[in-house]
Tab-separated table of C-alpha atoms and ligand atoms in Angstrom:
chain	number	residue	atom	x	y	z
A	1	UNK	CA	0.000	0.000	0.000
A	2	UNK	CA	1.264	3.454	-0.913
A	3	UNK	CA	1.658	5.736	2.077
A	4	UNK	CA	-0.532	8.776	1.545
A	5	UNK	CA	-0.048	11.798	3.705
A	6	UNK	CA	-2.497	14.613	4.502
A	7	UNK	CA	-4.012	17.143	3.995
A	8	UNK	CA	-5.166	15.434	0.873
A	9	UNK	CA	-8.021	15.720	-1.541
A	10	UNK	CA	-9.331	12.458	-2.951
A	11	UNK	CA	-10.622	13.118	-6.458
A	12	UNK	CA	-12.986	10.486	-7.794
A	13	UNK	CA	-12.480	10.629	-11.550
A	14	UNK	CA	-15.162	8.000	-12.231
A	15	UNK	CA	-17.797	10.039	-10.375
A	16	UNK	CA	-16.812	13.249	-12.180
A	17	UNK	CA	-17.036	11.424	-15.520
A	18	UNK	CA	-20.453	10.035	-14.562
A	19	UNK	CA	-21.759	13.492	-13.635
A	20	UNK	CA	-20.443	15.032	-16.858
A	21	UNK	CA	-22.043	12.293	-18.956
A	22	UNK	CA	-25.422	12.594	-17.218
A	23	UNK	CA	-25.426	16.392	-17.536
A	24	UNK	CA	-24.541	16.214	-21.216
A	25	UNK	CA	-27.448	13.774	-21.714
A	26	UNK	CA	-29.875	15.870	-19.666
A	27	UNK	CA	-29.107	19.206	-21.348
A	28	UNK	CA	-28.733	17.552	-24.740
A	29	UNK	CA	-32.325	16.292	-24.465
A	30	UNK	CA	-33.498	19.839	-25.239
A	31	UNK	CA	-30.704	20.715	-27.625
A	32	UNK	CA	-28.420	22.497	-25.168
A	33	UNK	CA	-24.701	21.727	-25.525
A	34	UNK	CA	-22.343	21.673	-22.542
A	35	UNK	CA	-18.932	23.285	-22.154
A	36	UNK	CA	-16.936	21.733	-19.303
A	37	UNK	CA	-15.420	24.353	-16.994
A	38	UNK	CA	-12.036	23.361	-15.558
A	39	UNK	CA	-10.954	26.396	-13.503
A	40	UNK	CA	-11.902	24.830	-10.168
A	41	UNK	CA	-9.221	22.179	-10.707
A	42	UNK	CA	-6.636	24.648	-12.077
A	43	UNK	CA	-6.808	22.835	-15.418
A	44	UNK	CA	-6.006	19.435	-13.906
A	45	UNK	CA	-5.494	17.172	-16.958
A	46	UNK	CA	-6.930	14.084	-15.203
A	47	UNK	CA	-10.164	15.940	-14.518
A	48	UNK	CA	-10.191	17.449	-18.018
A	49	UNK	CA	-9.798	14.009	-19.591
A	50	UNK	CA	-12.628	12.613	-17.452
A	51	UNK	CA	-14.918	15.314	-18.852
A	52	UNK	CA	-13.771	14.658	-22.404
A	53	UNK	CA	-14.311	10.913	-21.986
A	54	UNK	CA	-17.929	11.747	-21.197
A	55	UNK	CA	-18.403	13.196	-24.647
A	56	UNK	CA	-17.897	16.887	-23.906
A	57	UNK	CA	-15.425	18.288	-26.423
A	58	UNK	CA	-15.185	21.952	-25.419
A	59	UNK	CA	-13.408	22.956	-22.193
A	60	UNK	CA	-13.336	26.404	-20.643
A	61	UNK	CA	-11.093	27.992	-18.060
A	62	UNK	CA	-10.609	31.502	-16.763
A	63	UNK	CA	-6.797	31.371	-16.835
A	64	UNK	CA	-4.448	30.909	-19.764
A	65	UNK	CA	-1.979	29.116	-17.480
A	66	UNK	CA	-4.600	26.421	-16.864
A	67	UNK	CA	-5.365	26.081	-20.554
A	68	UNK	CA	-1.657	25.750	-21.280
A	69	UNK	CA	-1.388	23.092	-18.580
A	70	UNK	CA	-4.090	21.038	-20.315
A	71	UNK	CA	-2.630	21.559	-23.770
A	72	UNK	CA	0.858	20.628	-22.578
A	73	UNK	CA	-0.562	17.442	-21.080
A	74	UNK	CA	-2.058	16.519	-24.442
A	75	UNK	CA	-5.727	17.090	-23.558
A	76	UNK	CA	-7.617	17.123	-26.853
A	77	UNK	CA	-10.381	19.730	-26.832
A	78	UNK	CA	-11.443	23.129	-28.055
A	79	UNK	CA	-10.402	25.615	-25.387
A	80	UNK	CA	-12.438	28.621	-24.315
A	81	UNK	CA	-11.100	31.462	-22.194
A	82	UNK	CA	-13.894	32.343	-19.764
A	83	UNK	CA	-12.605	35.532	-18.225
A	84	UNK	CA	-12.580	38.606	-20.405
A	85	UNK	CA	-8.959	38.727	-21.616
A	86	UNK	CA	-6.430	40.657	-19.565
A	87	UNK	CA	-5.245	43.281	-22.090
A	88	UNK	CA	-1.546	42.554	-21.558
A	89	UNK	CA	-2.197	38.870	-22.351
A	90	UNK	CA	-3.949	39.133	-25.719
A	91	UNK	CA	-1.077	37.524	-27.595
A	92	UNK	CA	-1.276	34.396	-25.437
A	93	UNK	CA	-5.062	34.395	-25.655
A	94	UNK	CA	-4.799	34.087	-29.418
A	95	UNK	CA	-1.940	31.606	-29.227
A	96	UNK	CA	-3.369	29.176	-26.662
A	97	UNK	CA	-7.150	29.457	-26.801
A	98	UNK	CA	-9.637	28.848	-29.606
A	99	UNK	CA	-12.468	31.010	-28.315
A	100	UNK	CA	-12.635	33.818	-25.762
A	101	UNK	CA	-15.545	35.512	-23.983
A	102	UNK	CA	-15.340	39.274	-24.469
A	103	UNK	CA	-16.981	42.492	-23.404
A	104	UNK	CA	-14.539	45.259	-24.438
A	105	UNK	CA	-14.183	46.422	-28.028
A	106	UNK	CA	-10.644	47.715	-27.465
A	107	UNK	CA	-9.565	44.248	-26.312
A	108	UNK	CA	-11.254	42.579	-29.285
A	109	UNK	CA	-9.387	44.971	-31.573
A	110	UNK	CA	-6.122	43.992	-29.885
A	111	UNK	CA	-7.031	40.303	-30.294
A	112	UNK	CA	-7.698	40.999	-33.961
A	113	UNK	CA	-4.302	42.625	-34.437
A	114	UNK	CA	-2.552	39.750	-32.738
A	115	UNK	CA	-4.546	37.124	-34.637
A	116	UNK	CA	-3.653	38.721	-37.955
A	117	UNK	CA	0.013	38.840	-36.927
A	118	UNK	CA	-0.029	35.191	-35.859
A	119	UNK	CA	-2.063	34.208	-38.931
A	120	UNK	CA	-4.764	32.584	-36.774
A	121	UNK	CA	-8.533	33.043	-36.694
A	122	UNK	CA	-9.633	33.635	-33.107
A	123	UNK	CA	-13.285	33.089	-32.258
A	124	UNK	CA	-15.120	35.355	-29.885
A	125	UNK	CA	-18.337	35.194	-27.905
A	126	UNK	CA	-19.720	38.566	-26.839
A	127	UNK	CA	-20.972	38.629	-23.264
A	128	UNK	CA	-24.181	40.538	-22.641
A	129	UNK	CA	-25.022	42.180	-19.298
A	130	UNK	CA	-28.406	41.006	-18.003
A	131	UNK	CA	-28.281	42.283	-14.437
A	132	UNK	CA	-25.745	40.263	-12.432
A	133	UNK	CA	-23.303	43.131	-13.022
A	134	UNK	CA	-20.095	41.294	-13.660
A	135	UNK	CA	-18.916	41.143	-17.295
A	136	UNK	CA	-20.994	42.026	-20.336
A	137	UNK	CA	-21.893	44.792	-22.760
A	138	UNK	CA	-25.174	46.590	-22.149
A	139	UNK	CA	-27.840	45.174	-24.506
A	140	UNK	CA	-28.395	48.616	-26.017
A	141	UNK	CA	-24.717	48.785	-27.071
A	142	UNK	CA	-24.546	45.298	-28.564
A	143	UNK	CA	-25.578	46.119	-32.112
A	144	UNK	CA	-22.900	48.796	-32.537
A	145	UNK	CA	-20.210	46.500	-31.169
A	146	UNK	CA	-21.262	43.564	-33.382
A	147	UNK	CA	-21.150	45.861	-36.411
A	148	UNK	CA	-17.488	46.664	-35.673
A	149	UNK	CA	-16.479	43.164	-34.612
A	150	UNK	CA	-17.672	41.428	-37.782
A	151	UNK	CA	-15.430	43.718	-39.810
A	152	UNK	CA	-12.260	42.835	-37.868
A	153	UNK	CA	-9.553	40.693	-39.451
A	154	UNK	CA	-8.532	37.457	-37.711
A	155	UNK	CA	-11.707	37.437	-35.623
A	156	UNK	CA	-14.751	35.234	-36.049
A	157	UNK	CA	-17.870	36.281	-34.145
A	158	UNK	CA	-19.400	32.947	-33.090
A	159	UNK	CA	-21.931	33.789	-30.445
A	160	UNK	CA	-23.305	35.663	-27.501
A	161	UNK	CA	-23.518	34.685	-23.871
A	162	UNK	CA	-24.465	35.862	-20.443
A	163	UNK	CA	-23.375	35.092	-16.922
A	164	UNK	CA	-25.737	35.315	-13.968
A	165	UNK	CA	-25.769	34.166	-10.340
A	166	UNK	CA	-22.075	34.929	-9.884
A	167	UNK	CA	-21.528	38.437	-8.576
A	168	UNK	CA	-25.003	39.804	-8.035
A	169	UNK	CA	-26.681	36.482	-7.273
A	170	UNK	CA	-29.276	37.157	-9.986
A	171	UNK	CA	-31.379	34.155	-10.975
A	172	UNK	CA	-31.279	32.974	-14.591
A	173	UNK	CA	-35.042	32.713	-14.959
A	174	UNK	CA	-37.559	32.576	-17.800
A	175	UNK	CA	-37.418	36.343	-18.237
A	176	UNK	CA	-33.596	36.594	-18.411
A	177	UNK	CA	-33.299	33.630	-20.778
A	178	UNK	CA	-36.146	34.980	-22.899
A	179	UNK	CA	-34.298	38.277	-23.093
A	180	UNK	CA	-31.068	36.596	-24.234
A	181	UNK	CA	-33.014	34.619	-26.847
A	182	UNK	CA	-34.620	37.737	-28.248
A	183	UNK	CA	-31.236	39.497	-28.344
A	184	UNK	CA	-29.852	36.500	-30.249
A	185	UNK	CA	-32.724	36.585	-32.755
A	186	UNK	CA	-32.301	40.335	-33.271
A	187	UNK	CA	-28.558	40.004	-33.923
A	188	UNK	CA	-29.085	37.099	-36.321
A	189	UNK	CA	-31.752	38.947	-38.239
A	190	UNK	CA	-29.972	42.276	-38.339
A	191	UNK	CA	-26.613	40.906	-39.462
A	192	UNK	CA	-27.889	37.904	-41.456
A	193	UNK	CA	-25.833	35.379	-39.530
A	194	UNK	CA	-26.322	32.275	-37.394
A	195	UNK	CA	-24.881	32.276	-33.895
A	196	UNK	CA	-23.123	29.010	-33.156
A	197	UNK	CA	-23.268	29.746	-29.423
A	198	UNK	CA	-26.060	31.310	-27.440
A	199	UNK	CA	-24.596	30.523	-24.062
A	200	UNK	CA	-27.176	31.044	-21.333
A	201	UNK	CA	-25.045	30.623	-18.240
A	202	UNK	CA	-23.666	28.132	-15.757
A	203	UNK	CA	-24.674	25.589	-13.105
A	204	UNK	CA	-27.257	28.069	-11.809
A	205	UNK	CA	-29.355	27.571	-14.975
A	206	UNK	CA	-30.512	24.087	-13.923
A	207	UNK	CA	-33.907	24.956	-12.442
A	208	UNK	CA	-34.758	27.209	-15.386
A	209	UNK	CA	-33.810	24.402	-17.776
A	210	UNK	CA	-35.863	21.775	-15.936
A	211	UNK	CA	-38.978	23.915	-15.676
A	212	UNK	CA	-38.992	25.842	-18.948
A	213	UNK	CA	-41.357	24.821	-21.721
A	214	UNK	CA	-39.334	26.662	-24.310
A	215	UNK	CA	-35.557	26.995	-24.221
A	216	UNK	CA	-35.792	29.554	-27.019
A	217	UNK	CA	-32.482	30.208	-28.799
A	218	UNK	CA	-30.334	29.081	-25.826
A	219	UNK	CA	-28.115	26.275	-27.129
A	220	UNK	CA	-25.223	26.192	-24.674
A	221	UNK	CA	-24.302	26.246	-20.981
A	222	UNK	CA	-20.886	26.388	-19.307
A	223	UNK	CA	-20.843	23.948	-16.388
A	224	UNK	CA	-18.370	23.622	-13.546
A	225	UNK	CA	-19.957	23.138	-10.140
A	226	UNK	CA	-22.709	20.743	-11.209
A	227	UNK	CA	-20.154	18.428	-12.823
A	228	UNK	CA	-17.948	18.418	-9.716
A	229	UNK	CA	-20.428	18.640	-6.859
A	230	UNK	CA	-23.558	17.193	-8.483
A	231	UNK	CA	-25.709	20.164	-7.498
A	232	UNK	CA	-27.212	23.261	-9.034
A	233	UNK	CA	-25.837	26.525	-7.702
A	234	UNK	CA	-28.841	28.708	-6.812
A	235	UNK	CA	-29.919	26.685	-3.783
A	236	UNK	CA	-27.207	23.978	-3.863
A	237	UNK	CA	-29.825	21.282	-4.353
A	238	UNK	CA	-28.487	17.919	-5.531
A	239	UNK	CA	-29.295	17.019	-9.137
A	240	UNK	CA	-30.992	13.585	-9.303
A	241	UNK	CA	-28.706	10.800	-10.519
A	242	UNK	CA	-25.450	12.668	-9.870
A	243	UNK	CA	-22.751	12.056	-7.280
A	244	UNK	CA	-22.327	14.827	-4.716
A	245	UNK	CA	-19.232	13.259	-3.148
A	246	UNK	CA	-16.692	13.134	-5.974
A	247	UNK	CA	-14.257	15.095	-3.779
A	248	UNK	CA	-13.194	14.292	-0.231
A	249	UNK	CA	-10.860	16.353	1.921
A	250	UNK	CA	-8.859	14.024	4.141
A	251	UNK	CA	-7.181	15.539	7.189
A	252	UNK	CA	-5.387	14.135	10.179
A	253	UNK	CA	-5.624	14.622	13.928
A	254	UNK	CA	-2.422	16.164	15.318
A	255	UNK	CA	-3.647	16.739	18.875
A	256	UNK	CA	-6.590	15.302	20.828
A	257	UNK	CA	-7.292	16.277	24.423
A	258	UNK	CA	-10.022	17.075	26.895
A	259	UNK	CA	-9.842	20.875	27.362
A	260	UNK	CA	-12.161	23.736	28.334
A	261	UNK	CA	-14.542	25.090	25.667
A	262	UNK	CA	-13.661	28.715	26.437
A	263	UNK	CA	-10.140	30.209	26.251
A	264	UNK	CA	-8.902	31.619	29.568
A	265	UNK	CA	-6.852	34.770	30.204
A	266	UNK	CA	-7.320	38.307	28.910
A	267	UNK	CA	-9.145	38.285	25.540
A	268	UNK	CA	-7.508	40.275	22.709
A	269	UNK	CA	-7.360	39.848	18.926
A	270	UNK	CA	-6.932	36.428	17.291
A	271	UNK	CA	-4.548	35.656	14.390
A	272	UNK	CA	-6.803	37.491	11.935
A	273	UNK	CA	-7.606	40.619	13.933
A	274	UNK	CA	-10.971	39.452	15.281
A	275	UNK	CA	-11.906	39.308	18.935
A	276	UNK	CA	-13.351	35.822	19.287
A	277	UNK	CA	-16.446	34.958	21.316
A	278	UNK	CA	-17.019	31.457	22.670
A	279	UNK	CA	-19.890	29.614	24.322
A	280	UNK	CA	-19.204	27.660	27.459
A	281	UNK	CA	-19.935	23.940	27.167
A	282	UNK	CA	-17.584	22.970	29.974
A	283	UNK	CA	-14.826	20.472	29.301
A	284	UNK	CA	-14.923	19.057	25.746
A	285	UNK	CA	-13.042	16.619	23.568
A	286	UNK	CA	-10.972	19.002	21.424
A	287	UNK	CA	-9.010	17.827	18.432
A	288	UNK	CA	-6.672	19.765	16.178
A	289	UNK	CA	-6.454	18.847	12.493
A	290	UNK	CA	-3.325	19.534	10.463
A	291	UNK	CA	-5.079	21.714	7.909
A	292	UNK	CA	-5.871	25.428	7.930
A	293	UNK	CA	-6.901	28.524	6.060
A	294	UNK	CA	-3.815	28.442	3.865
A	295	UNK	CA	-5.037	25.084	2.539
A	296	UNK	CA	-8.795	25.333	2.351
A	297	UNK	CA	-11.801	27.574	3.070
A	298	UNK	CA	-12.560	25.946	6.412
A	299	UNK	CA	-16.050	27.519	6.578
A	300	UNK	CA	-16.910	25.568	3.404
A	301	UNK	CA	-16.214	22.158	4.954
A	302	UNK	CA	-18.842	19.730	6.212
A	303	UNK	CA	-17.549	16.885	8.375
A	304	UNK	CA	-18.770	13.389	7.482
A	305	UNK	CA	-18.600	12.480	11.197
A	306	UNK	CA	-20.825	14.000	13.893
A	307	UNK	CA	-18.285	16.607	15.000
A	308	UNK	CA	-18.260	20.430	14.983
A	309	UNK	CA	-15.691	22.784	13.499
A	310	UNK	CA	-14.891	25.409	16.159
A	311	UNK	CA	-12.579	27.537	14.038
A	312	UNK	CA	-9.318	27.668	12.187
A	313	UNK	CA	-6.059	29.563	11.861
A	314	UNK	CA	-3.544	29.448	9.000
A	315	UNK	CA	-2.478	25.865	9.602
A	316	UNK	CA	-4.790	24.449	12.277
A	317	UNK	CA	-8.462	23.547	12.388
A	318	UNK	CA	-9.962	23.088	15.832
A	319	UNK	CA	-12.869	20.715	16.259
A	320	UNK	CA	-15.206	19.614	18.994
A	321	UNK	CA	-15.054	15.823	18.596
A	322	UNK	CA	-18.167	15.460	20.783
A	323	UNK	CA	-18.832	11.737	21.359
A	324	UNK	CA	-16.151	10.531	18.968
A	325	UNK	CA	-12.904	9.345	20.478
A	326	UNK	CA	-10.524	10.731	17.856
A	327	UNK	CA	-6.917	9.668	18.296
A	328	UNK	CA	-3.754	11.384	17.093
A	329	UNK	CA	-3.095	10.108	13.560
A	330	UNK	CA	-6.772	9.360	12.785
A	331	UNK	CA	-8.021	10.580	9.410
A	332	UNK	CA	-11.054	12.874	9.393
A	333	UNK	CA	-13.007	13.375	6.144
A	334	UNK	CA	-14.983	16.358	4.905
A	335	UNK	CA	-17.265	17.302	2.029
A	336	UNK	CA	-16.286	20.590	0.376
A	337	UNK	CA	-18.447	23.349	-1.045
A	338	UNK	CA	-17.346	25.127	-4.218
A	339	UNK	CA	-15.247	27.736	-2.405
A	340	UNK	CA	-13.486	25.158	-0.271
A	341	UNK	CA	-12.853	22.989	-3.310
A	342	UNK	CA	-11.422	25.915	-5.260
A	343	UNK	CA	-8.897	26.700	-2.527
A	344	UNK	CA	-7.989	23.094	-1.767
A	345	UNK	CA	-7.367	22.407	-5.455
A	346	UNK	CA	-5.261	25.561	-5.689
A	347	UNK	CA	-3.194	25.019	-2.543
A	348	UNK	CA	0.177	23.401	-3.238
A	349	UNK	CA	0.047	22.023	0.322
A	350	UNK	CA	-2.970	19.813	-0.355
A	351	UNK	CA	-1.990	16.527	-2.012
A	352	UNK	CA	-4.172	15.410	-4.915
A	353	UNK	CA	-5.018	11.716	-5.061
A	354	UNK	CA	-7.011	10.231	-7.941
A	355	UNK	CA	-9.493	7.426	-7.494
A	356	UNK	CA	-11.047	5.896	-10.604
A	357	UNK	CA	-13.806	3.557	-9.421
A	358	UNK	CA	-17.292	4.003	-8.010
B	1	LIG	C1	-16.858	29.910	-13.614
B	1	LIG	C2	-17.689	30.255	-14.772
B	1	LIG	C3	-18.665	29.347	-15.220
B	1	LIG	C4	-18.966	28.050	-14.520
B	1	LIG	O1	-19.795	28.267	-13.398
B	1	LIG	P1	-20.345	27.073	-12.494
B	1	LIG	O2	-21.281	27.734	-11.563
B	1	LIG	O3	-19.183	26.437	-11.834
B	1	LIG	O4	-21.055	26.124	-13.402
B	1	LIG	C5	-19.392	29.698	-16.356
B	1	LIG	N1	-19.175	30.864	-16.980
B	1	LIG	C6	-18.261	31.758	-16.582
B	1	LIG	C7	-18.074	33.034	-17.336
B	1	LIG	C8	-17.485	31.485	-15.452
B	1	LIG	O5	-16.571	32.372	-15.050
């Protein structure tokens, strides 16, 4: 047996592949294609290949470094840059990605220049603002921008998209999707073209998709969280038939003692500048886990045992083990929410272990 240290994240490739396949089938049943979003795993090639094996052939990431990582590892896909390009990176955007999501004409012009120089055609999807107030051009400005974009050399205008439920927490509902559809129809009619992508959103679009009678012109979604965590992202409800436990954070007990539940001495600031407040439960079974805020978003962890997380500092997580007799060296497992997963996958201190069976 291979010795595996902690903190560690166990990544179940088979469960991720299952989720991706089921989602592709579900959305495909109404003609909506799926782009697999890889940013959560920093472009992990094992995860990317699991998604591809499920029949999804377009992958999207917000960072060029992640897309390069996948390309260098030989992942075969079309690559989409999700985040509006950083102006100083346009050359690499053209070099390493096939499609980018855009909302600034000056950046698209720079992409055009670079594409012409590199003798490449770079595809762009224009993001439209529908109220979440992150990226996107205002609908009233879209026509003017499209008119300029379709004239640019080295650029192919392949679609429009929107992103909701990210910054402003705005729900992608019937009205928002209907609006995007009508914008798509207007653009197609006005400029006599067919949009290959009308990309309606992300994992938050699930309940709209399930309940709508008419998907309109929406033909694409960009999915991350629902592939990895098996849930939609408005209410974090599990999606039937998907695994919600493809990822497990495994930690280890480094101290276990009966101690008071309230610190004693003069109370000042903690490690992060807060003045902590504690409830008195008398003497409790306290355990320290060798994992902390530099490794994972501790507030996004849910223990699989009946124990409580009391708090964390950079490298320690303190738990109330309650009735469980945790011993030094015992492994303690947690489910992770999206934020916790993002940090754990990004932390170089958290070991990644791949499991490929269900
Ligand atoms: C991260 C991201 C997604 C994926 O969102 P999930 O909620 O993980 O499905 C889709 N689109 C854009 C623009 C993103 O940045």
